[in-house]
CSV table of C-alpha atoms and ligand atoms in Angstrom, one decimal:
chain,number,residue,atom,x,y,z
A,30,MET,CA,103.0,127.1,129.4
A,31,LYS,CA,106.6,127.5,130.6
A,32,THR,CA,109.1,125.1,129.0
A,33,ILE,CA,112.3,124.2,130.9
A,34,ARG,CA,114.7,121.8,129.2
A,35,LEU,CA,116.5,119.4,131.5
A,36,SER,CA,119.3,117.0,131.4
A,37,ILE,CA,119.6,114.1,133.9
A,38,ILE,CA,123.2,113.3,134.6
A,39,GLY,CA,123.4,109.9,136.2
A,40,PHE,CA,120.8,107.3,135.7
A,41,GLY,CA,120.9,105.0,138.7
A,42,ALA,CA,118.1,104.7,141.3
A,43,VAL,CA,117.7,108.5,141.7
A,44,GLY,CA,117.9,109.4,138.0
A,45,GLN,CA,115.3,106.7,137.2
A,46,GLY,CA,113.2,107.9,140.1
A,47,ILE,CA,113.1,111.4,138.5
A,48,ALA,CA,112.1,110.0,135.1
A,49,ASN,CA,109.3,108.0,136.8
A,50,ALA,CA,108.2,111.1,138.8
A,51,LEU,CA,108.1,113.2,135.6
A,52,LEU,CA,106.0,110.5,133.9
A,53,GLN,CA,103.6,110.2,136.9
A,54,LYS,CA,103.3,114.0,137.5
A,55,GLN,CA,102.8,115.1,133.9
A,56,GLU,CA,99.2,116.1,134.4
A,57,TYR,CA,100.0,118.0,137.6
A,58,LEU,CA,102.9,119.8,136.0
A,59,GLU,CA,100.8,120.8,133.0
A,60,SER,CA,98.1,122.1,135.3
A,61,ALA,CA,100.8,124.2,137.0
A,62,GLY,CA,101.8,125.6,133.6
A,63,LEU,CA,105.1,123.7,133.4
A,64,ASN,CA,106.5,121.7,130.6
A,65,LEU,CA,109.6,119.9,132.0
A,66,LYS,CA,111.2,118.5,128.9
A,67,VAL,CA,114.2,116.1,129.4
A,68,VAL,CA,116.4,116.6,126.4
A,69,ALA,CA,119.3,114.4,127.5
A,70,ILE,CA,120.1,111.6,129.9
A,71,SER,CA,123.6,110.3,130.5
A,72,ASP,CA,125.3,107.6,132.5
A,73,SER,CA,128.9,106.4,132.7
A,74,HIS,CA,128.6,104.7,129.3
A,75,GLY,CA,127.2,107.6,127.2
A,76,ALA,CA,124.0,109.5,126.6
A,77,CYS,CA,120.6,109.5,124.9
A,78,ILE,CA,119.8,113.0,123.5
A,79,ASP,CA,116.5,114.1,121.9
A,80,LEU,CA,115.8,117.8,121.6
A,81,ASP,CA,112.1,117.1,121.2
A,82,GLY,CA,112.1,115.3,124.5
A,83,VAL,CA,113.6,111.9,125.5
A,84,ASP,CA,111.0,109.1,125.7
A,85,LEU,CA,111.3,108.5,129.4
A,86,GLU,CA,109.5,105.1,129.5
A,87,ALA,CA,111.8,103.7,126.8
A,88,ALA,CA,114.8,105.1,128.6
A,89,ILE,CA,114.0,103.4,131.9
A,90,GLU,CA,113.3,100.2,130.0
A,91,ARG,CA,116.6,100.4,128.1
A,92,LYS,CA,118.5,101.0,131.3
A,93,LYS,CA,116.9,97.9,132.9
A,94,GLU,CA,117.5,95.7,129.9
A,95,SER,CA,121.0,96.7,128.8
A,96,GLY,CA,122.4,98.3,132.0
A,97,SER,CA,122.9,101.6,130.1
A,98,ILE,CA,121.0,104.6,128.9
A,99,ALA,CA,123.5,105.2,126.0
A,100,THR,CA,122.3,105.5,122.4
A,101,SER,CA,125.4,107.5,121.6
A,102,GLY,CA,129.0,107.8,122.9
A,103,VAL,CA,128.4,111.4,124.0
A,104,MET,CA,129.6,111.7,127.6
A,105,SER,CA,128.1,113.6,130.5
A,106,LEU,CA,130.5,116.6,130.3
A,107,GLU,CA,129.7,117.1,126.6
A,108,VAL,CA,126.0,116.9,127.4
A,109,ILE,CA,126.4,119.6,130.0
A,110,ARG,CA,128.5,121.8,127.7
A,111,ASP,CA,127.0,121.3,124.3
A,112,VAL,CA,123.3,120.4,124.6
A,113,ASP,CA,121.1,123.5,124.7
A,114,HIS,CA,119.1,123.4,127.9
A,115,GLU,CA,118.4,125.4,131.1
A,116,LEU,CA,118.7,123.0,134.0
A,117,VAL,CA,121.1,120.1,134.9
A,118,VAL,CA,119.8,117.5,137.3
A,119,GLU,CA,123.1,116.1,138.7
A,120,VAL,CA,122.5,112.7,140.3
A,121,THR,CA,125.8,110.8,139.9
A,122,PRO,CA,127.1,108.8,142.9
A,123,THR,CA,128.7,110.6,145.7
A,124,ASN,CA,132.5,110.7,146.0
A,125,ILE,CA,133.8,112.1,149.3
A,126,ASP,CA,137.5,111.9,148.3
A,127,ASN,CA,137.4,114.7,145.7
A,128,GLY,CA,133.7,115.2,144.8
A,129,GLU,CA,134.2,114.0,141.3
A,130,PRO,CA,132.8,113.6,138.7
A,131,GLY,CA,129.8,115.6,140.2
A,132,LEU,CA,131.9,118.6,141.2
A,133,THR,CA,133.1,119.2,137.6
A,134,TYR,CA,129.7,118.6,136.2
A,135,MET,CA,128.1,121.2,138.5
A,136,LEU,CA,130.8,123.8,137.9
A,137,GLU,CA,130.6,123.3,134.2
A,138,ALA,CA,126.8,123.6,134.3
A,139,PHE,CA,127.1,127.0,136.1
A,140,ARG,CA,129.8,128.2,133.7
A,141,HIS,CA,127.4,127.4,130.8
A,142,GLY,CA,124.6,129.4,132.5
A,143,ARG,CA,122.6,126.3,133.5
A,144,HIS,CA,120.8,125.9,136.8
A,145,VAL,CA,121.7,122.9,138.9
A,146,VAL,CA,119.5,120.6,141.1
A,147,THR,CA,121.4,117.8,142.8
A,148,SER,CA,121.2,115.0,145.3
A,149,ASN,CA,125.0,114.5,145.2
A,150,LYS,CA,126.4,115.3,148.7
A,151,GLY,CA,130.2,114.8,148.0
A,152,PRO,CA,130.8,118.0,146.1
A,153,LEU,CA,128.8,120.1,148.6
A,154,ALA,CA,130.5,118.5,151.6
A,155,LEU,CA,133.9,119.4,150.1
A,156,LYS,CA,133.4,122.6,148.0
A,157,TYR,CA,130.3,124.2,149.2
A,158,SER,CA,131.4,127.8,148.9
A,159,GLN,CA,133.1,127.4,145.5
A,160,LEU,CA,129.9,125.9,144.1
A,161,CYS,CA,127.7,128.7,145.6
A,162,ASP,CA,130.1,131.4,144.4
A,163,GLU,CA,130.2,129.9,140.8
A,164,ALA,CA,126.4,129.7,140.7
A,165,LYS,CA,126.1,133.3,141.9
A,166,LYS,CA,128.7,134.6,139.5
A,167,ASN,CA,126.8,133.1,136.6
A,168,ALA,CA,123.4,134.2,138.0
A,169,VAL,CA,121.9,130.7,138.0
A,170,HIS,CA,120.0,128.8,140.7
A,171,PHE,CA,121.6,126.0,142.7
A,172,ARG,CA,119.3,123.8,144.8
A,173,TYR,CA,120.1,120.7,146.8
A,174,GLU,CA,117.2,119.8,149.1
A,175,ALA,CA,117.7,116.1,148.1
A,176,THR,CA,121.2,116.1,149.5
A,177,VAL,CA,119.9,116.1,153.1
A,178,GLY,CA,117.3,113.7,154.3
A,179,GLY,CA,115.8,112.5,151.0
A,180,ALA,CA,112.2,113.5,151.1
A,181,MET,CA,112.4,115.2,154.4
A,182,PRO,CA,112.2,119.0,153.6
A,183,ILE,CA,114.7,120.4,156.0
A,184,LEU,CA,116.6,123.0,154.0
A,185,ASN,CA,113.4,124.6,152.6
A,186,LEU,CA,111.8,124.4,156.1
A,187,ALA,CA,114.7,126.2,157.7
A,188,GLN,CA,115.2,128.8,154.9
A,189,ASP,CA,111.6,129.5,153.9
A,190,ALA,CA,109.0,128.3,156.4
A,191,LEU,CA,111.2,129.4,159.4
A,192,ALA,CA,112.6,132.5,157.8
A,193,GLY,CA,113.3,135.1,160.4
A,194,ASN,CA,114.1,132.6,163.1
A,195,LYS,CA,117.7,132.0,164.3
A,196,ILE,CA,118.4,128.3,164.1
A,197,ILE,CA,120.4,127.6,167.3
A,198,ALA,CA,121.1,123.9,166.8
A,199,ILE,CA,120.0,120.9,164.8
A,200,GLU,CA,120.2,117.3,165.9
A,201,GLY,CA,118.8,114.3,164.0
A,202,ILE,CA,119.0,111.1,162.1
A,203,LEU,CA,120.4,111.8,158.6
A,204,ASN,CA,121.0,108.4,157.2
A,205,GLY,CA,118.2,106.0,156.2
A,206,THR,CA,120.4,103.0,155.8
A,207,CYS,CA,121.8,103.2,159.3
A,208,ASN,CA,118.4,103.8,160.8
A,209,TYR,CA,117.0,100.8,158.8
A,210,ILE,CA,119.8,98.6,160.0
A,211,LEU,CA,119.5,99.6,163.7
A,212,SER,CA,115.7,99.4,163.6
A,213,ARG,CA,115.6,95.9,162.0
A,214,MET,CA,118.4,94.6,164.3
A,215,THR,CA,116.5,95.9,167.3
A,216,GLU,CA,113.0,94.9,166.3
A,217,GLU,CA,113.7,91.6,164.5
A,218,GLY,CA,116.9,90.5,166.1
A,219,LEU,CA,118.5,90.2,162.6
A,220,SER,CA,122.2,90.3,162.0
A,221,TYR,CA,124.0,93.4,160.8
A,222,GLN,CA,125.3,91.8,157.5
A,223,HIS,CA,121.8,90.5,156.7
A,224,VAL,CA,120.1,93.9,157.1
A,225,LEU,CA,122.8,95.8,155.3
A,226,GLY,CA,122.3,93.4,152.3
A,227,GLU,CA,118.5,94.2,152.5
A,228,ALA,CA,119.2,98.0,152.5
A,229,GLN,CA,121.4,97.6,149.5
A,230,GLU,CA,118.8,95.5,147.6
A,231,LEU,CA,116.2,98.1,148.4
A,232,GLY,CA,118.4,100.9,146.9
A,233,TYR,CA,118.7,102.8,150.2
A,234,ALA,CA,122.5,102.4,150.6
A,235,GLU,CA,125.1,104.4,148.8
A,236,THR,CA,127.0,102.8,145.9
A,237,ASP,CA,129.8,102.2,148.5
A,238,PRO,CA,127.8,101.3,151.7
A,239,THR,CA,130.7,102.1,154.0
A,240,TYR,CA,129.7,105.7,153.4
A,241,ASP,CA,126.5,104.9,155.2
A,242,VAL,CA,127.6,102.6,158.0
A,243,GLU,CA,130.8,104.6,158.9
A,244,GLY,CA,128.8,107.8,159.3
A,245,ILE,CA,130.4,109.5,156.3
A,246,ASP,CA,127.0,110.1,154.6
A,247,SER,CA,125.5,111.6,157.8
A,248,ALA,CA,128.6,113.8,158.2
A,249,CYS,CA,128.3,115.1,154.6
A,250,LYS,CA,124.7,116.0,155.3
A,251,LEU,CA,125.6,117.8,158.5
A,252,VAL,CA,128.2,119.9,156.7
A,253,ILE,CA,125.6,120.9,154.1
A,254,LEU,CA,123.2,121.9,157.0
A,255,ALA,CA,126.1,123.8,158.8
A,256,ASN,CA,127.1,125.7,155.7
A,257,SER,CA,123.6,126.5,154.3
A,258,ILE,CA,121.6,127.1,157.4
A,259,PHE,CA,124.2,128.3,159.9
A,260,GLY,CA,126.4,130.1,157.4
A,261,MET,CA,129.4,128.1,158.6
A,262,ASP,CA,132.4,127.4,156.4
A,263,VAL,CA,133.2,123.7,157.2
A,264,THR,CA,134.0,120.7,155.1
A,265,TYR,CA,133.6,117.0,155.7
A,266,ASN,CA,137.0,116.9,157.4
A,267,ASP,CA,135.8,119.1,160.2
A,268,VAL,CA,133.2,116.6,161.5
A,269,GLU,CA,133.9,114.2,164.3
A,270,VAL,CA,132.5,110.9,163.0
A,271,THR,CA,131.8,107.5,164.5
A,272,GLY,CA,129.6,105.0,162.6
A,273,ILE,CA,127.5,102.1,163.6
A,274,THR,CA,129.7,99.1,162.6
A,275,ARG,CA,130.7,98.4,166.2
A,276,ILE,CA,127.2,98.3,167.6
A,277,THR,CA,126.4,94.7,168.7
A,278,PRO,CA,123.0,93.1,169.0
A,279,GLU,CA,123.8,92.8,172.7
A,280,ALA,CA,124.2,96.6,173.0
A,281,LEU,CA,120.8,97.1,171.4
A,282,THR,CA,119.2,94.6,173.8
A,283,LEU,CA,120.8,96.3,176.8
A,284,ALA,CA,119.5,99.6,175.6
A,285,GLY,CA,116.0,98.2,175.1
A,286,ASP,CA,116.0,96.9,178.7
A,287,GLU,CA,116.4,100.5,179.8
A,288,GLY,CA,113.6,101.8,177.5
A,289,MET,CA,116.2,103.2,175.1
A,290,VAL,CA,117.1,102.7,171.4
A,291,ILE,CA,120.5,103.4,169.8
A,292,LYS,CA,120.5,105.8,166.9
A,293,LEU,CA,123.1,107.4,164.7
A,294,ILE,CA,122.7,111.1,165.6
A,295,GLY,CA,124.2,114.1,163.8
A,296,GLU,CA,124.5,117.3,165.8
A,297,VAL,CA,125.4,120.8,164.7
A,298,LYS,CA,125.5,124.0,166.7
A,299,ASP,CA,127.3,127.2,165.9
A,300,GLY,CA,129.0,129.7,168.2
A,301,GLU,CA,131.3,129.4,171.2
A,302,ASN,CA,130.3,126.0,172.2
A,303,GLY,CA,130.0,124.9,168.6
A,304,ILE,CA,129.7,121.3,167.7
A,305,ILE,CA,129.6,119.3,164.5
A,306,LYS,CA,129.5,115.6,165.2
A,307,VAL,CA,128.0,112.2,164.2
A,308,SER,CA,127.9,109.4,166.7
A,309,PRO,CA,125.7,106.6,168.0
A,310,LYS,CA,123.6,107.8,170.9
A,311,LEU,CA,121.1,106.4,173.4
A,312,VAL,CA,117.6,107.9,172.7
A,313,PRO,CA,114.6,107.2,174.9
A,314,GLU,CA,112.0,105.1,173.0
A,315,GLN,CA,109.4,107.8,173.3
A,316,HIS,CA,111.6,110.7,172.1
A,317,PRO,CA,110.7,112.5,168.8
A,318,LEU,CA,114.1,111.4,167.5
A,319,ALA,CA,113.4,107.7,168.0
A,320,VAL,CA,111.9,107.1,164.5
A,321,GLY,CA,112.3,103.7,162.8
A,322,GLY,CA,112.9,102.2,159.4
A,323,THR,CA,114.4,104.4,156.8
A,324,LEU,CA,113.0,107.5,158.3
A,325,ASN,CA,115.2,110.5,158.9
A,326,VAL,CA,114.3,113.1,161.5
A,327,ALA,CA,115.6,116.5,162.5
A,328,LEU,CA,114.9,118.6,165.6
A,329,LEU,CA,115.6,122.3,165.0
A,330,LYS,CA,116.0,124.5,168.0
A,331,THR,CA,114.9,128.0,167.0
A,332,ASP,CA,114.7,131.3,168.8
A,333,MET,CA,111.1,132.3,167.9
A,334,ALA,CA,109.3,129.0,167.0
A,335,GLY,CA,111.0,126.9,169.7
A,336,PRO,CA,111.7,123.3,168.9
A,337,VAL,CA,110.5,122.2,165.4
A,338,CYS,CA,110.7,118.6,164.4
A,339,VAL,CA,110.5,117.2,160.9
A,340,THR,CA,110.6,113.6,159.7
A,341,GLY,CA,110.4,111.8,156.4
A,342,LYS,CA,111.8,109.1,154.3
A,343,GLY,CA,115.5,109.7,154.0
A,344,ALA,CA,116.3,107.3,151.2
A,345,GLY,CA,114.7,105.7,148.2
A,346,SER,CA,114.3,106.4,144.5
A,347,MET,CA,110.9,108.1,144.5
A,348,GLU,CA,111.5,109.8,147.8
A,349,THR,CA,114.7,111.5,146.6
A,350,ALA,CA,112.9,112.4,143.4
A,351,SER,CA,110.3,114.2,145.4
A,352,ALA,CA,112.9,116.6,146.8
A,353,ILE,CA,114.5,117.0,143.4
A,354,LEU,CA,111.1,117.7,141.7
A,355,SER,CA,110.3,120.4,144.4
A,356,ASP,CA,113.6,122.1,143.7
A,357,ILE,CA,113.0,122.0,139.9
A,358,ILE,CA,109.6,123.5,140.4
A,359,ALA,CA,110.9,126.2,142.7
A,360,ILE,CA,113.5,127.2,140.0
A,361,CYS,CA,110.8,127.2,137.3
A,362,LYS,CA,108.7,129.6,139.4
A,363,ASN,CA,111.7,131.9,140.3
A,364,SER,CA,113.4,132.1,136.9
A,365,HIS,CA,112.5,134.1,133.9
B,23,HSE,N1,122.3,106.2,151.5
B,23,HSE,C1,121.6,107.4,152.0
B,23,HSE,C2,120.8,107.0,153.2
B,23,HSE,C3,120.7,107.8,150.8
B,23,HSE,O1,120.7,105.8,153.5
B,23,HSE,O2,120.2,107.8,153.8
B,23,HSE,C4,120.1,109.2,151.0
B,23,HSE,O3,121.1,110.1,151.1
């Protein structure tokens, strides 16, 4: 049995989703020869640390009852630096102004020789090459499938399953909240504010939902795709972004009359006619990109395989945990 000790930094919807996933998948992990032992969980108030393995059920219960995981005043950075473990799961809220605190957490984890798995887009959208360089310098793994498209496996698809292909362009829906809002407004005729409230209650929206509706979240994901799949060197500030806040119910009805839906589409293409853009677009109702609800979708144009389309739930606690767990397992399999 291979034991990997983990910390979970951040214990909101995603952090709790991972704890739940580890509880649910214990038998599967054991049968795969893996013992994923969580030795510390932290949130903005403090941490609970147990080198024999944190009681995950009790941790989730405590967070629900008291609003915090903390049983000590030890803060996230101290956990990363001082608690002996191999892998940091960094799932604090995204910050697109300076990437903090996640950026510092990840860099510190690398400097202490710890692998990092994250769902936190901000640091990658701002400092992608610095993060990759630091991970490389310290010979540790850095995986971030959950940063793009929640459960939709786009990074691993492009890098592993489609290895050898040149990816020429990607277009897709990269934000579950916007897709949920536009779908519910179209199908149920509900108001924008009402549906945004629902998306927040269901835990799809970012801590600051303007990140979703202004297209910022989609732009961050596009930057991650551009850098990791196309080898570009762009940041969030290079993306041309328009969100969905000005889309009226009337516009959605007019589109419907023409057999179209309005979707927030991200597009990235390298080379001479390169593009990196997020904007609302008309999409024919029968088109592969016209998926509904919180689904995300991506259409990859490749040189050998032709067009490849992948879709999956782009938001949600367990869905994001799915991508994180797959990254953790990949690291366990590839590390000695
Ligand atoms: N707020 C994001 C979304 C969560 O709605 O897609 C996943 O990144």
